[in-house]
Amino acid sequence: MTDVTRHRRQLPLEQKLINVIAKVKLPSAGAAMDFDDAVEVARSIMSQLQSLSLDDDDARDILRDQIKQFGGLVKWANLNDIPISRVSEFNTGRRSASPAILVALGLQRVIAPLIHGSTDSETNPAA
């Protein structure tokens, strides 16, 4: 963990955003930025934004935290009106997150543009 995140537990997205900001290198303060510098900064930001996306493993971590808070998988599934077997299959990694599970976790699945330089395995975990 970085120094910033050692002091308190971060949400996965908040943690990733902190890491993105920490990695982006901006020109020194007060220096005029020419076009090439602007392109370099933009590419740096875009490459770092790739790490902001959450995957099923991140959602699974959030689910496991909530399961602990609610006193077990069965209680969490029943409170969210989701079949216990579906939650269990996602929790153990046998299936990807269903829309119902994502909504219960406060998440949604999105489609994002392919970021220059990313590999297919980074953007398509099933590949």
PDB file of N, CA, C and O in Angstrom, residues 33-102:
ATOM      1  N   MET A  33       3.288  24.475 -21.150  1.00  0.00           N
ATOM      2  CA  MET A  33       3.238  23.140 -21.695  1.00  0.00           C
ATOM      3  C   MET A  33       3.050  23.237 -23.209  1.00  0.00           C
ATOM      4  O   MET A  33       2.090  23.824 -23.679  1.00  0.00           O
ATOM      5  N   ASP A  34       3.987  22.667 -23.954  1.00  0.00           N
ATOM      6  CA  ASP A  34       3.808  22.674 -25.405  1.00  0.00           C
ATOM      7  C   ASP A  34       2.923  21.494 -25.806  1.00  0.00           C
ATOM      8  O   ASP A  34       2.545  20.662 -24.981  1.00  0.00           O
ATOM      9  N   PHE A  35       2.598  21.422 -27.086  1.00  0.00           N
ATOM     10  CA  PHE A  35       1.678  20.406 -27.577  1.00  0.00           C
ATOM     11  C   PHE A  35       2.190  18.997 -27.280  1.00  0.00           C
ATOM     12  O   PHE A  35       1.431  18.141 -26.833  1.00  0.00           O
ATOM     13  N   ASP A  36       3.458  18.743 -27.531  1.00  0.00           N
ATOM     14  CA  ASP A  36       4.016  17.409 -27.297  1.00  0.00           C
ATOM     15  C   ASP A  36       3.926  17.020 -25.823  1.00  0.00           C
ATOM     16  O   ASP A  36       3.629  15.866 -25.492  1.00  0.00           O
ATOM     17  N   ASP A  37       4.164  17.973 -24.925  1.00  0.00           N
ATOM     18  CA  ASP A  37       4.025  17.700 -23.493  1.00  0.00           C
ATOM     19  C   ASP A  37       2.574  17.385 -23.148  1.00  0.00           C
ATOM     20  O   ASP A  37       2.287  16.486 -22.356  1.00  0.00           O
ATOM     21  N   ALA A  38       1.652  18.155 -23.739  1.00  0.00           N
ATOM     22  CA  ALA A  38       0.225  17.926 -23.491  1.00  0.00           C
ATOM     23  C   ALA A  38      -0.193  16.538 -23.954  1.00  0.00           C
ATOM     24  O   ALA A  38      -0.938  15.839 -23.265  1.00  0.00           O
ATOM     25  N   VAL A  39       0.307  16.123 -25.112  1.00  0.00           N
ATOM     26  CA  VAL A  39       0.003  14.781 -25.615  1.00  0.00           C
ATOM     27  C   VAL A  39       0.564  13.724 -24.670  1.00  0.00           C
ATOM     28  O   VAL A  39      -0.108  12.743 -24.344  1.00  0.00           O
ATOM     29  N   GLU A  40       1.780  13.938 -24.210  1.00  0.00           N
ATOM     30  CA  GLU A  40       2.403  12.975 -23.291  1.00  0.00           C
ATOM     31  C   GLU A  40       1.616  12.868 -21.974  1.00  0.00           C
ATOM     32  O   GLU A  40       1.371  11.778 -21.471  1.00  0.00           O
ATOM     33  N   VAL A  41       1.202  13.999 -21.430  1.00  0.00           N
ATOM     34  CA  VAL A  41       0.407  13.990 -20.197  1.00  0.00           C
ATOM     35  C   VAL A  41      -0.930  13.306 -20.441  1.00  0.00           C
ATOM     36  O   VAL A  41      -1.382  12.485 -19.637  1.00  0.00           O
ATOM     37  N   ALA A  42      -1.580  13.621 -21.566  1.00  0.00           N
ATOM     38  CA  ALA A  42      -2.874  12.998 -21.881  1.00  0.00           C
ATOM     39  C   ALA A  42      -2.732  11.485 -22.004  1.00  0.00           C
ATOM     40  O   ALA A  42      -3.559  10.729 -21.476  1.00  0.00           O
ATOM     41  N   ARG A  43      -1.680  11.033 -22.664  1.00  0.00           N
ATOM     42  CA  ARG A  43      -1.461   9.584 -22.803  1.00  0.00           C
ATOM     43  C   ARG A  43      -1.182   8.946 -21.448  1.00  0.00           C
ATOM     44  O   ARG A  43      -1.625   7.838 -21.163  1.00  0.00           O
ATOM     45  N   SER A  44      -0.433   9.635 -20.608  1.00  0.00           N
ATOM     46  CA  SER A  44      -0.151   9.121 -19.273  1.00  0.00           C
ATOM     47  C   SER A  44      -1.432   8.973 -18.461  1.00  0.00           C
ATOM     48  O   SER A  44      -1.665   7.943 -17.824  1.00  0.00           O
ATOM     49  N   ILE A  45      -2.273   9.985 -18.513  1.00  0.00           N
ATOM     50  CA  ILE A  45      -3.547   9.931 -17.783  1.00  0.00           C
ATOM     51  C   ILE A  45      -4.414   8.811 -18.328  1.00  0.00           C
ATOM     52  O   ILE A  45      -4.986   8.021 -17.563  1.00  0.00           O
ATOM     53  N   MET A  46      -4.521   8.710 -19.654  1.00  0.00           N
ATOM     54  CA  MET A  46      -5.361   7.668 -20.245  1.00  0.00           C
ATOM     55  C   MET A  46      -4.867   6.269 -19.880  1.00  0.00           C
ATOM     56  O   MET A  46      -5.660   5.388 -19.571  1.00  0.00           O
ATOM     57  N   SER A  47      -3.557   6.075 -19.883  1.00  0.00           N
ATOM     58  CA  SER A  47      -3.044   4.749 -19.539  1.00  0.00           C
ATOM     59  C   SER A  47      -3.311   4.428 -18.067  1.00  0.00           C
ATOM     60  O   SER A  47      -3.586   3.288 -17.714  1.00  0.00           O
ATOM     61  N   GLN A  48      -3.242   5.441 -17.220  1.00  0.00           N
ATOM     62  CA  GLN A  48      -3.498   5.215 -15.801  1.00  0.00           C
ATOM     63  C   GLN A  48      -4.983   5.011 -15.512  1.00  0.00           C
ATOM     64  O   GLN A  48      -5.351   4.299 -14.578  1.00  0.00           O
ATOM     65  N   LEU A  49      -5.852   5.622 -16.314  1.00  0.00           N
ATOM     66  CA  LEU A  49      -7.288   5.452 -16.109  1.00  0.00           C
ATOM     67  C   LEU A  49      -7.723   4.005 -16.296  1.00  0.00           C
ATOM     68  O   LEU A  49      -8.719   3.578 -15.719  1.00  0.00           O
ATOM     69  N   GLN A  50      -6.967   3.260 -17.079  1.00  0.00           N
ATOM     70  CA  GLN A  50      -7.278   1.841 -17.276  1.00  0.00           C
ATOM     71  C   GLN A  50      -7.368   1.139 -15.919  1.00  0.00           C
ATOM     72  O   GLN A  50      -8.201   0.272 -15.721  1.00  0.00           O
ATOM     73  N   SER A  51      -6.530   1.535 -14.973  1.00  0.00           N
ATOM     74  CA  SER A  51      -6.514   0.870 -13.672  1.00  0.00           C
ATOM     75  C   SER A  51      -7.693   1.260 -12.784  1.00  0.00           C
ATOM     76  O   SER A  51      -7.869   0.701 -11.719  1.00  0.00           O
ATOM     77  N   LEU A  52      -8.518   2.222 -13.219  1.00  0.00           N
ATOM     78  CA  LEU A  52      -9.679   2.606 -12.419  1.00  0.00           C
ATOM     79  C   LEU A  52     -10.828   1.628 -12.532  1.00  0.00           C
ATOM     80  O   LEU A  52     -11.716   1.617 -11.695  1.00  0.00           O
ATOM     81  N   SER A  53     -10.844   0.830 -13.564  1.00  0.00           N
ATOM     82  CA  SER A  53     -11.960  -0.075 -13.747  1.00  0.00           C
ATOM     83  C   SER A  53     -11.885  -1.209 -12.730  1.00  0.00           C
ATOM     84  O   SER A  53     -10.809  -1.656 -12.341  1.00  0.00           O
ATOM     85  N   LEU A  54     -13.039  -1.637 -12.286  1.00  0.00           N
ATOM     86  CA  LEU A  54     -13.121  -2.765 -11.367  1.00  0.00           C
ATOM     87  C   LEU A  54     -13.451  -4.009 -12.173  1.00  0.00           C
ATOM     88  O   LEU A  54     -14.198  -3.942 -13.148  1.00  0.00           O
ATOM     89  N   ASP A  55     -12.937  -5.132 -11.760  1.00  0.00           N
ATOM     90  CA  ASP A  55     -13.290  -6.383 -12.417  1.00  0.00           C
ATOM     91  C   ASP A  55     -14.076  -7.257 -11.442  1.00  0.00           C
ATOM     92  O   ASP A  55     -14.405  -6.827 -10.329  1.00  0.00           O
ATOM     93  N   ASP A  56     -14.394  -8.475 -11.868  1.00  0.00           N
ATOM     94  CA  ASP A  56     -15.169  -9.365 -11.004  1.00  0.00           C
ATOM     95  C   ASP A  56     -14.453  -9.654  -9.689  1.00  0.00           C
ATOM     96  O   ASP A  56     -15.094  -9.807  -8.647  1.00  0.00           O
ATOM     97  N   ASP A  57     -13.121  -9.710  -9.715  1.00  0.00           N
ATOM     98  CA  ASP A  57     -12.389  -9.952  -8.465  1.00  0.00           C
ATOM     99  C   ASP A  57     -12.588  -8.808  -7.476  1.00  0.00           C
ATOM    100  O   ASP A  57     -12.747  -9.036  -6.272  1.00  0.00           O
ATOM    101  N   ASP A  58     -12.601  -7.570  -7.984  1.00  0.00           N
ATOM    102  CA  ASP A  58     -12.850  -6.418  -7.111  1.00  0.00           C
ATOM    103  C   ASP A  58     -14.277  -6.470  -6.561  1.00  0.00           C
ATOM    104  O   ASP A  58     -14.504  -6.213  -5.373  1.00  0.00           O
ATOM    105  N   ALA A  59     -15.233  -6.800  -7.429  1.00  0.00           N
ATOM    106  CA  ALA A  59     -16.629  -6.917  -6.982  1.00  0.00           C
ATOM    107  C   ALA A  59     -16.768  -8.036  -5.957  1.00  0.00           C
ATOM    108  O   ALA A  59     -17.507  -7.914  -4.975  1.00  0.00           O
ATOM    109  N   ARG A  60     -16.015  -9.117  -6.171  1.00  0.00           N
ATOM    110  CA  ARG A  60     -16.040 -10.238  -5.223  1.00  0.00           C
ATOM    111  C   ARG A  60     -15.506  -9.799  -3.856  1.00  0.00           C
ATOM    112  O   ARG A  60     -16.044 -10.179  -2.815  1.00  0.00           O
ATOM    113  N   ASP A  61     -14.458  -8.970  -3.851  1.00  0.00           N
ATOM    114  CA  ASP A  61     -13.923  -8.448  -2.582  1.00  0.00           C
ATOM    115  C   ASP A  61     -14.965  -7.602  -1.863  1.00  0.00           C
ATOM    116  O   ASP A  61     -15.128  -7.693  -0.638  1.00  0.00           O
ATOM    117  N   ILE A  62     -15.677  -6.768  -2.616  1.00  0.00           N
ATOM    118  CA  ILE A  62     -16.735  -5.939  -2.032  1.00  0.00           C
ATOM    119  C   ILE A  62     -17.836  -6.838  -1.475  1.00  0.00           C
ATOM    120  O   ILE A  62     -18.338  -6.618  -0.361  1.00  0.00           O
ATOM    121  N   LEU A  63     -18.220  -7.856  -2.245  1.00  0.00           N
ATOM    122  CA  LEU A  63     -19.249  -8.792  -1.786  1.00  0.00           C
ATOM    123  C   LEU A  63     -18.823  -9.463  -0.485  1.00  0.00           C
ATOM    124  O   LEU A  63     -19.601  -9.548   0.464  1.00  0.00           O
ATOM    125  N   ARG A  64     -17.593  -9.915  -0.424  1.00  0.00           N
ATOM    126  CA  ARG A  64     -17.116 -10.603   0.782  1.00  0.00           C
ATOM    127  C   ARG A  64     -17.135  -9.690   2.001  1.00  0.00           C
ATOM    128  O   ARG A  64     -17.482 -10.125   3.104  1.00  0.00           O
ATOM    129  N   ASP A  65     -16.803  -8.418   1.807  1.00  0.00           N
ATOM    130  CA  ASP A  65     -16.902  -7.457   2.910  1.00  0.00           C
ATOM    131  C   ASP A  65     -18.352  -7.320   3.370  1.00  0.00           C
ATOM    132  O   ASP A  65     -18.628  -7.292   4.570  1.00  0.00           O
ATOM    133  N   GLN A  66     -19.280  -7.228   2.414  1.00  0.00           N
ATOM    134  CA  GLN A  66     -20.693  -7.079   2.771  1.00  0.00           C
ATOM    135  C   GLN A  66     -21.237  -8.348   3.426  1.00  0.00           C
ATOM    136  O   GLN A  66     -22.037  -8.272   4.355  1.00  0.00           O
ATOM    137  N   ILE A  67     -20.803  -9.493   2.950  1.00  0.00           N
ATOM    138  CA  ILE A  67     -21.240 -10.762   3.554  1.00  0.00           C
ATOM    139  C   ILE A  67     -20.845 -10.795   5.027  1.00  0.00           C
ATOM    140  O   ILE A  67     -21.632 -11.204   5.883  1.00  0.00           O
ATOM    141  N   LYS A  68     -19.631 -10.352   5.329  1.00  0.00           N
ATOM    142  CA  LYS A  68     -19.186 -10.293   6.725  1.00  0.00           C
ATOM    143  C   LYS A  68     -20.053  -9.332   7.530  1.00  0.00           C
ATOM    144  O   LYS A  68     -20.450  -9.624   8.659  1.00  0.00           O
ATOM    145  N   GLN A  69     -20.350  -8.158   6.952  1.00  0.00           N
ATOM    146  CA  GLN A  69     -21.154  -7.160   7.657  1.00  0.00           C
ATOM    147  C   GLN A  69     -22.561  -7.657   7.942  1.00  0.00           C
ATOM    148  O   GLN A  69     -23.127  -7.352   8.991  1.00  0.00           O
ATOM    149  N   PHE A  70     -23.146  -8.412   7.014  1.00  0.00           N
ATOM    150  CA  PHE A  70     -24.524  -8.860   7.158  1.00  0.00           C
ATOM    151  C   PHE A  70     -24.641 -10.197   7.867  1.00  0.00           C
ATOM    152  O   PHE A  70     -25.738 -10.687   8.085  1.00  0.00           O
ATOM    153  N   GLY A  71     -23.529 -10.828   8.207  1.00  0.00           N
ATOM    154  CA  GLY A  71     -23.573 -12.062   8.975  1.00  0.00           C
ATOM    155  C   GLY A  71     -23.662 -13.326   8.158  1.00  0.00           C
ATOM    156  O   GLY A  71     -24.132 -14.346   8.660  1.00  0.00           O
ATOM    157  N   GLY A  72     -23.261 -13.283   6.924  1.00  0.00           N
ATOM    158  CA  GLY A  72     -23.207 -14.510   6.127  1.00  0.00           C
ATOM    159  C   GLY A  72     -23.798 -14.349   4.744  1.00  0.00           C
ATOM    160  O   GLY A  72     -24.590 -13.435   4.474  1.00  0.00           O
ATOM    161  N   LEU A  73     -23.400 -15.278   3.885  1.00  0.00           N
ATOM    162  CA  LEU A  73     -23.825 -15.253   2.496  1.00  0.00           C
ATOM    163  C   LEU A  73     -25.335 -15.421   2.361  1.00  0.00           C
ATOM    164  O   LEU A  73     -25.981 -14.714   1.591  1.00  0.00           O
ATOM    165  N   VAL A  74     -25.902 -16.342   3.104  1.00  0.00           N
ATOM    166  CA  VAL A  74     -27.344 -16.603   3.009  1.00  0.00           C
ATOM    167  C   VAL A  74     -28.139 -15.367   3.414  1.00  0.00           C
ATOM    168  O   VAL A  74     -29.093 -14.980   2.723  1.00  0.00           O
ATOM    169  N   LYS A  75     -27.750 -14.725   4.492  1.00  0.00           N
ATOM    170  CA  LYS A  75     -28.453 -13.508   4.926  1.00  0.00           C
ATOM    171  C   LYS A  75     -28.336 -12.414   3.873  1.00  0.00           C
ATOM    172  O   LYS A  75     -29.313 -11.735   3.557  1.00  0.00           O
ATOM    173  N   TRP A  76     -27.127 -12.228   3.317  1.00  0.00           N
ATOM    174  CA  TRP A  76     -26.932 -11.193   2.299  1.00  0.00           C
ATOM    175  C   TRP A  76     -27.790 -11.487   1.079  1.00  0.00           C
ATOM    176  O   TRP A  76     -28.449 -10.592   0.543  1.00  0.00           O
ATOM    177  N   ALA A  77     -27.775 -12.733   0.623  1.00  0.00           N
ATOM    178  CA  ALA A  77     -28.562 -13.119  -0.556  1.00  0.00           C
ATOM    179  C   ALA A  77     -30.053 -12.897  -0.304  1.00  0.00           C
ATOM    180  O   ALA A  77     -30.757 -12.343  -1.157  1.00  0.00           O
ATOM    181  N   ASN A  78     -30.528 -13.318   0.855  1.00  0.00           N
ATOM    182  CA  ASN A  78     -31.957 -13.154   1.164  1.00  0.00           C
ATOM    183  C   ASN A  78     -32.349 -11.676   1.273  1.00  0.00           C
ATOM    184  O   ASN A  78     -33.408 -11.282   0.780  1.00  0.00           O
ATOM    185  N   LEU A  79     -31.516 -10.863   1.901  1.00  0.00           N
ATOM    186  CA  LEU A  79     -31.804  -9.437   2.020  1.00  0.00           C
ATOM    187  C   LEU A  79     -31.860  -8.741   0.667  1.00  0.00           C
ATOM    188  O   LEU A  79     -32.574  -7.761   0.484  1.00  0.00           O
ATOM    189  N   ASN A  80     -31.097  -9.253  -0.289  1.00  0.00           N
ATOM    190  CA  ASN A  80     -31.057  -8.641  -1.614  1.00  0.00           C
ATOM    191  C   ASN A  80     -31.911  -9.387  -2.633  1.00  0.00           C
ATOM    192  O   ASN A  80     -31.893  -9.058  -3.815  1.00  0.00           O
ATOM    193  N   ASP A  81     -32.657 -10.386  -2.169  1.00  0.00           N
ATOM    194  CA  ASP A  81     -33.581 -11.154  -3.017  1.00  0.00           C
ATOM    195  C   ASP A  81     -32.870 -11.742  -4.239  1.00  0.00           C
ATOM    196  O   ASP A  81     -33.352 -11.637  -5.367  1.00  0.00           O
ATOM    197  N   ILE A  82     -31.720 -12.345  -3.976  1.00  0.00           N
ATOM    198  CA  ILE A  82     -30.928 -12.991  -5.029  1.00  0.00           C
ATOM    199  C   ILE A  82     -30.772 -14.456  -4.617  1.00  0.00           C
ATOM    200  O   ILE A  82     -30.507 -14.749  -3.449  1.00  0.00           O
ATOM    201  N   PRO A  83     -30.943 -15.384  -5.573  1.00  0.00           N
ATOM    202  CA  PRO A  83     -30.785 -16.808  -5.213  1.00  0.00           C
ATOM    203  C   PRO A  83     -29.434 -17.077  -4.555  1.00  0.00           C
ATOM    204  O   PRO A  83     -28.385 -16.616  -5.027  1.00  0.00           O
ATOM    205  N   ILE A  84     -29.477 -17.832  -3.475  1.00  0.00           N
ATOM    206  CA  ILE A  84     -28.275 -18.152  -2.714  1.00  0.00           C
ATOM    207  C   ILE A  84     -27.233 -18.824  -3.607  1.00  0.00           C
ATOM    208  O   ILE A  84     -26.046 -18.499  -3.543  1.00  0.00           O
ATOM    209  N   SER A  85     -27.688 -19.735  -4.466  1.00  0.00           N
ATOM    210  CA  SER A  85     -26.749 -20.450  -5.335  1.00  0.00           C
ATOM    211  C   SER A  85     -26.025 -19.488  -6.273  1.00  0.00           C
ATOM    212  O   SER A  85     -24.832 -19.648  -6.546  1.00  0.00           O
ATOM    213  N   ARG A  86     -26.731 -18.476  -6.764  1.00  0.00           N
ATOM    214  CA  ARG A  86     -26.126 -17.502  -7.685  1.00  0.00           C
ATOM    215  C   ARG A  86     -25.048 -16.692  -6.972  1.00  0.00           C
ATOM    216  O   ARG A  86     -23.971 -16.443  -7.510  1.00  0.00           O
ATOM    217  N   VAL A  87     -25.328 -16.281  -5.742  1.00  0.00           N
ATOM    218  CA  VAL A  87     -24.347 -15.521  -4.960  1.00  0.00           C
ATOM    219  C   VAL A  87     -23.139 -16.407  -4.646  1.00  0.00           C
ATOM    220  O   VAL A  87     -21.994 -15.975  -4.771  1.00  0.00           O
ATOM    221  N   SER A  88     -23.406 -17.652  -4.282  1.00  0.00           N
ATOM    222  CA  SER A  88     -22.322 -18.582  -3.963  1.00  0.00           C
ATOM    223  C   SER A  88     -21.441 -18.840  -5.177  1.00  0.00           C
ATOM    224  O   SER A  88     -20.205 -18.856  -5.068  1.00  0.00           O
ATOM    225  N   GLU A  89     -22.061 -19.034  -6.343  1.00  0.00           N
ATOM    226  CA  GLU A  89     -21.280 -19.289  -7.559  1.00  0.00           C
ATOM    227  C   GLU A  89     -20.402 -18.089  -7.920  1.00  0.00           C
ATOM    228  O   GLU A  89     -19.263 -18.252  -8.362  1.00  0.00           O
ATOM    229  N   PHE A  90     -20.929 -16.884  -7.724  1.00  0.00           N
ATOM    230  CA  PHE A  90     -20.108 -15.702  -7.979  1.00  0.00           C
ATOM    231  C   PHE A  90     -19.006 -15.578  -6.934  1.00  0.00           C
ATOM    232  O   PHE A  90     -17.850 -15.327  -7.252  1.00  0.00           O
ATOM    233  N   ASN A  91     -19.357 -15.780  -5.679  1.00  0.00           N
ATOM    234  CA  ASN A  91     -18.409 -15.639  -4.574  1.00  0.00           C
ATOM    235  C   ASN A  91     -17.228 -16.596  -4.714  1.00  0.00           C
ATOM    236  O   ASN A  91     -16.098 -16.249  -4.365  1.00  0.00           O
ATOM    237  N   THR A  92     -17.470 -17.782  -5.252  1.00  0.00           N
ATOM    238  CA  THR A  92     -16.400 -18.773  -5.402  1.00  0.00           C
ATOM    239  C   THR A  92     -15.687 -18.674  -6.743  1.00  0.00           C
ATOM    240  O   THR A  92     -14.750 -19.427  -7.004  1.00  0.00           O
ATOM    241  N   GLY A  93     -16.131 -17.758  -7.607  1.00  0.00           N
ATOM    242  CA  GLY A  93     -15.464 -17.554  -8.880  1.00  0.00           C
ATOM    243  C   GLY A  93     -15.937 -18.448 -10.007  1.00  0.00           C
ATOM    244  O   GLY A  93     -15.353 -18.452 -11.087  1.00  0.00           O
ATOM    245  N   ARG A  94     -16.998 -19.216  -9.781  1.00  0.00           N
ATOM    246  CA  ARG A  94     -17.492 -20.102 -10.840  1.00  0.00           C
ATOM    247  C   ARG A  94     -18.303 -19.361 -11.893  1.00  0.00           C
ATOM    248  O   ARG A  94     -18.459 -19.843 -12.999  1.00  0.00           O
ATOM    249  N   ARG A  95     -18.845 -18.182 -11.553  1.00  0.00           N
ATOM    250  CA  ARG A  95     -19.630 -17.388 -12.495  1.00  0.00           C
ATOM    251  C   ARG A  95     -19.258 -15.922 -12.336  1.00  0.00           C
ATOM    252  O   ARG A  95     -18.774 -15.499 -11.296  1.00  0.00           O
ATOM    253  N   SER A  96     -19.547 -15.160 -13.385  1.00  0.00           N
ATOM    254  CA  SER A  96     -19.312 -13.720 -13.290  1.00  0.00           C
ATOM    255  C   SER A  96     -20.494 -13.078 -12.562  1.00  0.00           C
ATOM    256  O   SER A  96     -21.523 -13.711 -12.341  1.00  0.00           O
ATOM    257  N   ALA A  97     -20.342 -11.819 -12.218  1.00  0.00           N
ATOM    258  CA  ALA A  97     -21.379 -11.105 -11.459  1.00  0.00           C
ATOM    259  C   ALA A  97     -22.621 -10.904 -12.321  1.00  0.00           C
ATOM    260  O   ALA A  97     -22.521 -10.458 -13.460  1.00  0.00           O
ATOM    261  N   SER A  98     -23.758 -11.211 -11.764  1.00  0.00           N
ATOM    262  CA  SER A  98     -25.025 -10.962 -12.453  1.00  0.00           C
ATOM    263  C   SER A  98     -25.408  -9.502 -12.250  1.00  0.00           C
ATOM    264  O   SER A  98     -24.929  -8.845 -11.316  1.00  0.00           O
ATOM    265  N   PRO A  99     -26.290  -8.976 -13.101  1.00  0.00           N
ATOM    266  CA  PRO A  99     -26.755  -7.595 -12.893  1.00  0.00           C
ATOM    267  C   PRO A  99     -27.347  -7.387 -11.497  1.00  0.00           C
ATOM    268  O   PRO A  99     -27.121  -6.348 -10.882  1.00  0.00           O
ATOM    269  N   ALA A 100     -28.065  -8.376 -10.987  1.00  0.00           N
ATOM    270  CA  ALA A 100     -28.678  -8.235  -9.654  1.00  0.00           C
ATOM    271  C   ALA A 100     -27.616  -8.106  -8.567  1.00  0.00           C
ATOM    272  O   ALA A 100     -27.755  -7.294  -7.645  1.00  0.00           O
ATOM    273  N   ILE A 101     -26.566  -8.888  -8.665  1.00  0.00           N
ATOM    274  CA  ILE A 101     -25.482  -8.811  -7.680  1.00  0.00           C
ATOM    275  C   ILE A 101     -24.787  -7.454  -7.779  1.00  0.00           C
ATOM    276  O   ILE A 101     -24.519  -6.805  -6.765  1.00  0.00           O
ATOM    277  N   LEU A 102     -24.513  -7.016  -9.002  1.00  0.00           N
ATOM    278  CA  LEU A 102     -23.860  -5.717  -9.181  1.00  0.00           C
ATOM    279  C   LEU A 102     -24.697  -4.588  -8.595  1.00  0.00           C
ATOM    280  O   LEU A 102     -24.167  -3.719  -7.896  1.00  0.00           O
TER     281      LEU A 102
END
